[in-house]
Amino acid sequence: MCRWLAYSGSPVLIEQLLYTPVHSLIDQSLHSQLGAETTNGDGFGIGWYDETRKPGIFRSIEPAWNDRNLHELARHIRSPVVFAHIRASSGSPVQQTNCHPFRHGRWLFAHNGFIDGYFDLRRDLLLAVDPEVFRGIEGTTDSELMFHLALSFGLDDEPLRALERMAGFVEETGRRHGIAEPLQMTVAVSDGERLYAARYASGPVVNSLFVSADASSVRALYPDDERFAPFSEESRAVVSEPLGDLPGVWHEVPAGSALVVQAGEDEHVSFTPRSPSA
Amino acid sequence: MCRWLAYSGSPVLIEQLLYTPVHSLIDQSLHSQLGAETTNGDGFGIGWYDETRKPGIFRSIEPAWNDRNLHELARHIRSPVVFAHIRASSGSPVQQTNCHPFRHGRWLFAHNGFIDGYFDLRRDLLLAVDPEVFRGIEGTTDSELMFHLALSFGLDDEPLRALERMAGFVEETGRRHGIAEPLQMTVAVSDGERLYAARYASGPVVNSLFVSADASSVRALYPDDERFAPFSEESRAVVSEPLGDLPGVWHEVPAGSALVVQAGEDEHVSFTPRSPSA
Amino acid sequence: MCRWLAYSGSPVLIEQLLYTPVHSLIDQSLHSQLGAETTNGDGFGIGWYDETRKPGIFRSIEPAWNDRNLHELARHIRSPVVFAHIRASSGSPVQQTNCHPFRHGRWLFAHNGFIDGYFDLRRDLLLAVDPEVFRGIEGTTDSELMFHLALSFGLDDEPLRALERMAGFVEETGRRHGIAEPLQMTVAVSDGERLYAARYASGPVVNSLFVSADASSVRALYPDDERFAPFSEESRAVVSEPLGDLPGVWHEVPAGSALVVQAGEDEHVSFTPRSPSA
Amino acid sequence: MCRWLAYSGSPVLIEQLLYTPVHSLIDQSLHSQLGAETTNGDGFGIGWYDETRKPGIFRSIEPAWNDRNLHELARHIRSPVVFAHIRASSGSPVQQTNCHPFRHGRWLFAHNGFIDGYFDLRRDLLLAVDPEVFRGIEGTTDSELMFHLALSFGLDDEPLRALERMAGFVEETGRRHGIAEPLQMTVAVSDGERLYAARYASGPVVNSLFVSADASSVRALYPDDERFAPFSEESRAVVSEPLGDLPGVWHEVPAGSALVVQAGEDEHVSFTPRSPSA
């Protein structure tokens, strides 16, 4: 289990997202409140978009809380679309290639959750990855494999539909192996233009997911809190768990639903796994 | 704040000390119950004696809980005198040279606690280190400096007295800088023959320290628990916090006292800081 | 390209193999003379057998030359069968799971060389791995995959034959993808009883491989060199490049041949790739 | 011995400095031609100035050549004043706090060379560091200590004079300990406005140092080479060894001299160690 954050909006210093909030992701790396584990110390990663062609990523196997390079970069990198992830391994090795976010071309991907029985399913799941996309797999996590399945099932053209096909395929494969509830996930994916997030589980236990209220509502609630000043109306943070406990700032994303953060109105839609062969 | 373990007795696989107990040091790295922090993930180290001249040490900046090399070595190294330490940095960088145990010739040293106002005192403390011993300082922790002060104040000849002088000097120096309660410590030090442990604090809050009961008492209490079978009568573990909650197995070491684990009867003596110049 | 050493014989401190020789593996990590690259600084690993069930392994992504933990362990671990490997990545990430030796049950495996066009062939090669063995693949190198192919093709029962089948399968697969000379390899594999080594390449360029002369011959040549004193008649080191330039100590292993180091007479046989389906 | 680069001029992507040149610093990390060692694989660091108050630094103990994070950051960070350093340890541990550049407030500092007999002199040198500055020392290298001596001797007000006092003090201290030729150095220091570089040695062997010609001269020599297009007239790179072998691009900085790269005319002055007490 892990914790992640995805932000889209006014360009911000990554420090404002990662270190400034009361219950920041750095705090969550030591004291997660809603995760399966309180400690998320098995590596971390950040990803960000700028004027260059591909998003940048910085990943490390150290715990986030005392990592000096992370704090340095967070003080110097400003970006309108930022991913951050702290990892608690559920069995795969602690290595950079297993740290989120994963990248393919313009796409970034982050995940919290797991595929139940993953080590039994892994070979079958790998075989379904498009051979062209296959060579991008460098690590051994279920998360990276889910990303490459989504890429194989049309992420470029229909992002949410491709995520639904990925979820459907994982469930099909799991059930063929006798796994009752194969999938547990909150995911974020972006091409730098839009931010897609989904919350889904095969069974009744669903990992938490929250999205921040629009900035004008937040500022109306907390007119004197200058931490909210830099954020435009369009700015949104999607997070595994709230970065603080101010009432009115964080809204739960319903289980079995997805979210598109974009210029203009955001979209809230249902999320239903479907067969990729359909 | 940190957690440590020092063992002297029948040769054991390090795994039996580090991984087998219910509330093992590995468990404490994620879920410490008596420490200032629940997580001790800022590096770790082990030290062990064998038939070679100097004890071996293995130290790493990774968290202990998922470190594969630590688990490998613990399964293959067998030793009669073992140190293990998991670190929670109180400000000094996470680097191997700041990981315990520290070594000088035949000596190993581990510490839990801190020198209050250390960064203000550090220069004055360093100046008191014997120039011959000085070149052994490779890191930047208060702990390593305390060890080198004790070496400068006669550790080779009078181990407990040297530790008392070190504590006295730290208190003198701290008070000269206006620090009310300069020292907080539990320490273990060994030359491979005897194991010395002390528990002391300048103020009323004193870090915890425990020693295991003799093996025959433990076996009398738990005749069916085969985990206790390999340990001889003389075997002792001294620990920051108990490795389990079986009644009768762990005895608290009183504050302001020290312990000598050795062949024959162990010694329990008082521990009183004193001026090195006295 | 990498450098490796495999030793079988009188129990020795690993330090005697890794640090004492003039052109030791540690020296080769900085100044290889026969490798494709002079520097082998992309991680290292050692493996050793003792009285426990599985061999131990210690692997790291640091360069070997300044790694303090490696030097510590080499001074304290004594073993009759030792593997050591220093890596120069040919494209796969620098991570522990890509460091040699690889282990499966009692088996250790080390490799120097490469599969040409590996990233194009990888998916097809993975598919041929036995599903039971598949879950042991944790990294992304051609080397680890070659080991798991050999395990799938009967390594337990017919070690050299299984290596030949692996080589045959890699060549078949490569040629199907239009690769003219798919394989370049020197490999070592052991179950702790016997040490198998093979030298083969699909084309005319074949990586170097040497085996040490028997100890009595070496001592006859250099009666005053006490470095040779501890080695029994049966002791052998197989190496990518000689650990020094004393005439008479190192014999080249012919290309297209294999070697079995064992109690009693060693065997020298030819090595011919063959189809696993034959 | 190490290799370093300091750049001042038109804002550039760090990649253009570190990866694009033929004999780039990354190439020098494996194949240095003018250094004491061909391999500089004991960690690296970069530093850069932007609109925030303090320069950013990113340091790592991995070799630079295969470090993915370094390459990522180099592709995304653009800056007008950049430091980069690759390390070959002369005895101090491989740890981030021993990697260059070092930072104090607005200052960055990088060094190639060594203090002869450093481990004998270290204590005396440390004692001369201003107590206020002392707490900034986090590592154990001669280089970091030289920087903090220069800070103690007036770097803020008279940069080159402070470097001369530092050099004078190191020589005085060394000679008092019987060291014939205590100092060997090329150093770069900057406050983000000016870049100061000096080349000096106590004896006849002096480490190499070069500065690039002004951009218009270079473009006149190589009108078709588009790598030179982005650089303004004022842009300068100061380097341990040239980044390529194009005639006319690199000028040697004379031994016993210093250089100030600044807006308008640069300065070339002599560099003469002097006593800090004078």
Tab-separated table of N, CA and C in Angstrom, chain B residues 61 91 93 95-98 119-120 122-123 126-131 134-135 137-140, chain D residues 61 91 93 95-98 119-120 122-123 126-131 134-135 137-140:
chain	number	residue	atom	x	y	z
B	61	ILE	N	22.327	2.552	4.933
B	61	ILE	CA	21.412	3.678	5.102
B	61	ILE	C	19.974	3.312	4.784
B	91	GLY	N	18.687	14.523	13.395
B	91	GLY	CA	19.201	15.687	12.687
B	91	GLY	C	20.460	15.428	11.873
B	93	PRO	N	22.957	13.640	9.234
B	93	PRO	CA	22.621	13.016	7.951
B	93	PRO	C	22.522	11.493	8.031
B	95	GLN	N	23.753	8.502	6.722
B	95	GLN	CA	24.900	7.999	5.967
B	95	GLN	C	25.562	6.891	6.787
B	96	GLN	N	26.266	6.001	6.104
B	96	GLN	CA	26.845	4.833	6.796
B	96	GLN	C	27.708	5.230	7.976
B	97	THR	N	28.467	6.294	7.831
B	97	THR	CA	29.377	6.671	8.919
B	97	THR	C	28.620	7.208	10.134
B	98	ASN	N	27.332	7.421	10.001
B	98	ASN	CA	26.510	7.799	11.163
B	98	ASN	C	25.717	6.621	11.720
B	119	PHE	N	24.552	20.504	18.259
B	119	PHE	CA	25.243	21.261	17.219
B	119	PHE	C	25.949	22.499	17.791
B	120	ASP	N	25.496	22.968	18.961
B	120	ASP	CA	26.210	24.058	19.632
B	120	ASP	C	27.441	23.555	20.398
B	122	ARG	N	29.162	20.710	19.710
B	122	ARG	CA	29.999	19.764	18.974
B	122	ARG	C	31.463	20.181	18.897
B	123	ARG	N	31.702	21.445	18.599
B	123	ARG	CA	33.094	21.883	18.443
B	123	ARG	C	33.866	21.699	19.748
B	126	LEU	N	34.530	18.010	20.366
B	126	LEU	CA	35.557	17.478	19.469
B	126	LEU	C	36.964	17.821	19.969
B	127	LEU	N	37.099	19.038	20.505
B	127	LEU	CA	38.438	19.484	20.956
B	127	LEU	C	38.972	18.636	22.090
B	128	ALA	N	38.071	17.989	22.824
B	128	ALA	CA	38.513	17.182	23.965
B	128	ALA	C	38.926	15.772	23.554
B	129	VAL	N	38.708	15.444	22.293
B	129	VAL	CA	39.080	14.096	21.846
B	129	VAL	C	40.592	14.021	21.668
B	130	ASP	N	41.177	12.983	22.179
B	130	ASP	CA	42.611	12.753	22.026
B	130	ASP	C	42.997	12.775	20.546
B	131	PRO	N	44.029	13.532	20.184
B	131	PRO	CA	44.393	13.640	18.759
B	131	PRO	C	44.645	12.288	18.091
B	134	PHE	N	41.236	10.959	17.450
B	134	PHE	CA	40.452	11.870	16.623
B	134	PHE	C	40.291	11.384	15.189
B	135	ARG	N	41.363	10.827	14.628
B	135	ARG	CA	41.292	10.464	13.205
B	135	ARG	C	40.315	9.327	12.930
B	137	ILE	N	37.228	9.431	13.837
B	137	ILE	CA	35.880	9.999	13.690
B	137	ILE	C	35.581	10.203	12.215
B	138	GLU	N	34.599	9.502	11.715
B	138	GLU	CA	34.292	9.575	10.285
B	138	GLU	C	32.923	10.163	10.017
B	139	GLY	N	32.062	10.170	11.012
B	139	GLY	CA	30.716	10.679	10.814
B	139	GLY	C	30.510	11.948	11.609
B	140	THR	N	29.242	12.257	11.863
B	140	THR	CA	28.929	13.539	12.483
B	140	THR	C	27.923	13.412	13.622
D	61	ILE	N	25.759	9.342	-4.152
D	61	ILE	CA	26.946	8.499	-4.019
D	61	ILE	C	27.106	7.525	-5.182
D	91	GLY	N	40.265	8.763	-0.011
D	91	GLY	CA	40.291	8.156	1.320
D	91	GLY	C	39.066	8.448	2.167
D	93	PRO	N	35.126	8.746	3.162
D	93	PRO	CA	34.036	7.857	2.761
D	93	PRO	C	33.210	8.404	1.595
D	95	GLN	N	29.988	9.327	0.596
D	95	GLN	CA	28.697	9.670	1.194
D	95	GLN	C	28.304	11.044	0.674
D	96	GLN	N	26.988	11.321	0.663
D	96	GLN	CA	26.505	12.575	0.077
D	96	GLN	C	27.184	13.801	0.677
D	97	THR	N	27.424	13.776	1.981
D	97	THR	CA	28.006	14.964	2.621
D	97	THR	C	29.465	15.168	2.233
D	98	ASN	N	30.038	14.213	1.527
D	98	ASN	CA	31.397	14.387	0.998
D	98	ASN	C	31.390	14.724	-0.489
D	119	PHE	N	44.716	13.611	7.098
D	119	PHE	CA	44.177	13.026	8.325
D	119	PHE	C	45.020	13.413	9.551
D	120	ASP	N	46.283	13.801	9.314
D	120	ASP	CA	47.103	14.314	10.424
D	120	ASP	C	46.794	15.785	10.716
D	122	ARG	N	43.876	17.385	10.047
D	122	ARG	CA	42.452	17.717	10.091
D	122	ARG	C	42.042	18.406	11.390
D	123	ARG	N	42.518	17.897	12.495
D	123	ARG	CA	42.095	18.464	13.775
D	123	ARG	C	42.545	19.933	13.876
D	126	LEU	N	40.433	22.088	11.570
D	126	LEU	CA	39.070	22.283	12.083
D	126	LEU	C	39.034	23.365	13.159
D	127	LEU	N	40.065	23.382	14.012
D	127	LEU	CA	40.079	24.355	15.116
D	127	LEU	C	40.114	25.788	14.628
D	128	ALA	N	40.587	25.980	13.401
D	128	ALA	CA	40.688	27.355	12.890
D	128	ALA	C	39.375	27.830	12.266
D	129	VAL	N	38.417	26.933	12.155
D	129	VAL	CA	37.137	27.328	11.547
D	129	VAL	C	36.339	28.147	12.554
D	130	ASP	N	35.812	29.243	12.096
D	130	ASP	CA	34.966	30.100	12.925
D	130	ASP	C	33.817	29.280	13.535
D	131	PRO	N	33.600	29.376	14.856
D	131	PRO	CA	32.545	28.558	15.480
D	131	PRO	C	31.168	28.728	14.831
D	134	PHE	N	31.352	26.660	11.739
D	134	PHE	CA	31.681	25.263	12.034
D	134	PHE	C	30.491	24.333	11.909
D	135	ARG	N	29.343	24.802	12.361
D	135	ARG	CA	28.192	23.890	12.362
D	135	ARG	C	27.727	23.504	10.967
D	137	ILE	N	29.685	22.224	8.777
D	137	ILE	CA	30.500	21.097	8.292
D	137	ILE	C	29.756	19.793	8.559
D	138	GLU	N	29.407	19.089	7.517
D	138	GLU	CA	28.622	17.872	7.672
D	138	GLU	C	29.372	16.631	7.226
D	139	GLY	N	30.402	16.822	6.451
D	139	GLY	CA	31.132	15.667	5.940
D	139	GLY	C	32.541	15.636	6.519
D	140	THR	N	33.428	14.936	5.835
D	140	THR	CA	34.762	14.715	6.393
D	140	THR	C	35.871	14.940	5.375
